[in-house]
Short mmCIF file of C-alpha atoms in Angstrom, two decimals:
data_model
loop_
_atom_site.label_atom_id
_atom_site.label_comp_id
_atom_site.label_asym_id
_atom_site.label_seq_id
_atom_site.Cartn_x
_atom_site.Cartn_y
_atom_site.Cartn_z
CA MET A 474 -14.50 -68.75 23.34
CA ALA A 475 -12.13 -66.23 24.84
CA TYR A 476 -10.45 -63.58 22.80
CA GLN A 477 -6.84 -62.95 23.28
CA GLN A 478 -5.94 -59.50 24.53
CA TYR A 479 -3.07 -57.79 22.75
CA PRO A 480 -0.96 -55.16 24.47
CA SER A 481 -1.70 -51.73 23.02
CA GLN A 482 1.16 -49.93 21.40
CA PRO A 483 1.13 -46.28 20.50
CA GLY A 484 0.33 -45.61 16.85
CA GLN A 485 -1.03 -49.09 16.10
CA GLN A 486 -4.55 -50.36 15.91
CA PRO A 487 -5.42 -53.60 17.66
CA PRO A 488 -5.89 -56.50 15.28
CA THR A 489 -9.40 -57.24 14.13
CA PRO A 490 -10.94 -60.32 15.80
CA PRO A 491 -11.50 -63.25 13.43
CA GLY A 492 -14.70 -63.11 11.49
CA MET A 493 -14.95 -59.29 11.50
CA TYR A 494 -14.61 -57.15 8.40
CA ALA A 495 -11.22 -55.44 8.14
CA PRO A 496 -11.03 -52.20 6.10
CA PRO A 497 -8.83 -52.37 3.02
CA PRO A 498 -5.36 -50.84 3.34
CA PRO A 499 -5.05 -47.25 2.05
CA LYS A 500 -4.26 -46.93 -1.64
CA LYS A 501 -0.88 -45.67 -2.64
CA MET A 502 -0.45 -42.83 -5.10
CA GLY A 503 0.01 -44.06 -8.64
CA ALA A 504 2.91 -43.15 -10.91
CA GLY A 505 0.68 -40.88 -13.03
CA ALA A 506 -0.38 -38.86 -10.00
CA LYS A 507 3.23 -38.48 -8.89
CA ILE A 508 4.26 -37.27 -12.35
CA GLY A 509 1.30 -34.85 -12.48
CA ILE A 510 2.18 -33.31 -9.12
CA GLY A 511 5.84 -33.03 -10.14
CA CYS A 512 4.98 -31.30 -13.44
CA GLY A 513 2.55 -28.97 -11.68
CA GLY A 514 5.26 -27.98 -9.21
CA ALA A 515 7.74 -27.35 -12.02
CA PHE A 516 5.18 -25.24 -13.89
CA GLY A 517 4.46 -23.25 -10.72
CA ALA A 518 8.18 -22.61 -10.23
CA LEU A 519 8.49 -21.32 -13.82
CA VAL A 520 5.51 -19.00 -13.33
CA LEU A 521 7.03 -17.70 -10.10
CA ILE A 522 10.36 -17.00 -11.82
CA GLY A 523 8.53 -15.17 -14.61
CA VAL A 524 6.61 -13.02 -12.13
CA ILE A 525 9.80 -12.13 -10.26
CA ALA A 526 11.60 -11.28 -13.51
CA ALA A 527 8.73 -9.03 -14.60
CA ALA A 528 8.67 -7.29 -11.22
CA MET A 529 12.42 -6.72 -11.32
CA GLY A 530 12.11 -5.02 -14.72
CA GLY A 531 13.73 -7.75 -16.75
CA GLY A 532 12.29 -6.23 -19.93
CA ASP A 533 14.12 -4.30 -22.63
CA THR A 534 15.70 -1.14 -21.26
CA GLY A 535 16.55 0.55 -24.54
CA THR A 536 14.57 3.46 -25.97
CA GLN A 537 12.60 3.16 -29.17
CA ALA A 538 15.19 5.17 -31.09
CA GLU A 539 17.94 2.80 -29.97
CA ASN A 540 15.96 -0.25 -31.00
CA LYS A 541 15.15 0.84 -34.56
CA PRO A 542 17.41 -0.73 -37.17
CA GLY A 543 19.35 1.60 -39.46
CA LYS A 544 19.61 4.43 -36.93
CA THR A 545 23.13 5.34 -35.88
CA ALA A 546 23.90 6.89 -32.56
CA THR A 547 27.09 8.63 -33.61
CA ALA A 548 27.37 11.73 -35.74
CA PRO A 549 29.76 11.88 -38.70
CA ALA A 550 33.32 12.81 -37.78
CA LYS A 551 33.10 16.26 -39.43
CA GLU A 552 30.06 17.23 -37.34
CA ARG A 553 31.60 15.89 -34.12
CA VAL A 554 34.68 18.07 -34.53
CA LYS A 555 32.58 21.12 -35.36
CA GLY A 556 30.27 20.44 -32.41
CA SER A 557 33.12 20.14 -29.94
CA ALA A 558 34.53 23.58 -30.83
CA GLU A 559 31.25 25.41 -30.23
CA PRO A 560 29.75 25.90 -26.79
CA ALA A 561 26.70 23.87 -25.96
CA GLU A 562 23.40 25.47 -26.81
CA ALA A 563 22.01 27.47 -23.94
CA LYS A 564 18.79 26.04 -22.63
CA PRO A 565 16.04 28.47 -21.81
CA GLU A 566 15.95 29.31 -18.13
CA GLU A 567 13.51 27.21 -16.23
CA LYS A 568 11.49 28.69 -13.45
CA PRO A 569 12.60 27.32 -10.12
CA LYS A 570 10.08 24.84 -8.89
CA ALA A 571 8.16 25.89 -5.83
CA ALA A 572 8.84 23.87 -2.74
CA PRO A 573 6.26 21.13 -2.34
CA ARG A 574 3.47 22.31 -0.13
CA SER A 575 2.79 20.43 3.05
CA PRO A 576 -0.33 18.28 3.40
CA ALA A 577 -1.67 20.84 5.89
CA ASP A 578 -1.33 23.62 3.30
CA ARG A 579 -3.04 21.55 0.60
CA PHE A 580 -5.83 20.60 3.01
CA LYS A 581 -6.35 24.24 4.00
CA ALA A 582 -6.42 25.28 0.33
CA PHE A 583 -9.07 22.64 -0.41
CA VAL A 584 -11.29 23.75 2.47
CA THR A 585 -10.79 27.43 1.59
CA LYS A 586 -12.03 26.67 -1.92
CA ASN A 587 -14.80 24.12 -1.16
CA GLY A 588 -15.69 24.38 2.54
CA SER A 589 -18.51 26.06 4.41
CA ALA A 590 -17.97 29.21 6.46
CA ASN A 591 -17.75 27.20 9.70
CA GLU A 592 -15.26 24.75 8.16
CA LYS A 593 -13.13 27.65 6.89
CA ALA A 594 -13.07 29.18 10.39
CA ALA A 595 -12.13 25.84 12.01
CA ILE A 596 -9.45 24.99 9.43
CA GLY A 597 -7.49 28.12 10.37
CA HIS A 598 -6.51 26.33 13.59
CA VAL A 599 -4.86 23.34 11.85
CA THR A 600 -1.11 23.27 12.42
CA LYS A 601 -0.04 19.88 11.03
CA VAL A 602 -1.42 16.94 9.01
CA GLN A 603 0.32 13.55 9.18
CA GLY A 604 -0.38 10.42 7.14
CA ALA A 605 -2.36 12.02 4.31
CA GLU A 606 0.28 11.08 1.73
CA GLU A 607 0.53 7.33 2.31
CA GLN A 608 -2.77 5.63 1.56
CA ASN A 609 -3.31 1.96 0.76
CA ASP A 610 -7.09 1.61 1.34
CA ILE A 611 -6.44 -1.14 3.88
CA LEU A 612 -5.96 0.86 7.05
CA ASP A 613 -5.37 4.54 6.43
CA SER A 614 -4.78 6.64 9.52
CA VAL A 615 -4.40 10.42 9.39
CA ASP A 616 -3.58 12.68 12.34
CA ILE A 617 -4.49 16.38 12.29
CA TYR A 618 -3.02 18.67 14.93
CA THR A 619 -4.63 21.99 15.91
CA ASP A 620 -4.03 24.87 18.30
CA PHE A 621 -7.32 24.25 20.14
CA THR A 622 -7.34 23.38 23.85
CA GLY A 623 -9.63 21.33 26.03
CA GLY A 624 -9.59 17.88 24.45
CA LEU A 625 -12.65 15.74 23.75
CA MET A 626 -14.80 17.29 26.49
CA GLY A 627 -13.61 20.86 25.85
CA PRO A 628 -15.35 23.71 24.06
CA HIS A 629 -13.77 23.00 20.64
CA GLN A 630 -15.07 19.49 20.02
CA SER A 631 -17.50 20.74 17.38
CA GLU A 632 -14.70 22.44 15.45
CA GLY A 633 -12.74 19.18 15.62
CA LYS A 634 -15.71 17.35 14.09
CA LEU A 635 -15.90 19.99 11.34
CA ILE A 636 -12.21 19.47 10.57
CA ALA A 637 -12.65 15.68 10.44
CA SER A 638 -15.66 16.08 8.16
CA ALA A 639 -13.80 18.46 5.86
CA PHE A 640 -10.92 15.98 5.65
CA ALA A 641 -13.38 13.26 4.61
CA ASP A 642 -14.50 15.56 1.79
CA TRP A 643 -10.86 16.05 0.72
CA LYS A 644 -9.59 12.43 0.82
CA ASP A 645 -11.33 9.11 0.17
CA SER A 646 -10.38 5.71 1.52
CA LYS A 647 -12.15 2.39 1.85
CA ASN A 648 -11.00 2.09 5.45
CA GLY A 649 -9.66 5.43 6.69
CA LEU A 650 -9.66 7.03 10.13
CA VAL A 651 -8.90 10.71 10.70
CA THR A 652 -8.09 11.83 14.24
CA VAL A 653 -7.99 15.50 15.29
CA TYR A 654 -5.82 16.47 18.28
CA ASP A 655 -5.62 19.62 20.37
CA VAL A 656 -2.44 21.57 21.18
CA LYS A 657 -1.51 19.18 24.01
CA GLY A 658 -1.97 16.07 21.85
CA GLU A 659 -5.28 15.13 23.45
CA LEU A 660 -8.03 13.66 21.30
CA LEU A 661 -10.39 16.35 20.04
CA ALA A 662 -12.45 14.43 17.48
CA ASN A 663 -12.24 11.60 14.96
CA GLY A 664 -14.11 10.30 11.97
CA ASN A 665 -13.99 7.97 8.98
CA PHE A 666 -12.95 9.05 5.52
#
């Protein structure tokens, strides 16, 4: 008995020869499953809208005094007229706020207070600290610039390591890298913090 050969077409399986077991056709999704997936999608959309509204600050913006019943925000007419004729009360003079110190200054102050004698001597050569403010514990990278010369193979590599170590004592990160550079921008030392 000769079997008939069928031309092969892309995407189709050849028919099963007579007498062979043919697999059952794939089952279609029932109506209950379709409804369940649709409701789950709608619920997910509502949760997403709620999260976005909470992030945007969709809550009550009034203060507690404004929200209390029975409190009035306006003064009686007699007091308003009297208040408008008098000058506003003078507020006590506030001390002018000091300019925010740079990260390099804060780092130097920390080492001056907590560091060893060698760290204190090395920290006097720091000129700039970049990246110490923005930390996210994912990939924190801090650059410290000094007035040393010679780079990685120069005579000040040990001071660079002391500076990197002192920085690790000052700041903590799960995944931080501190890099110390010399005056020409060449790598002096690095370390984890």
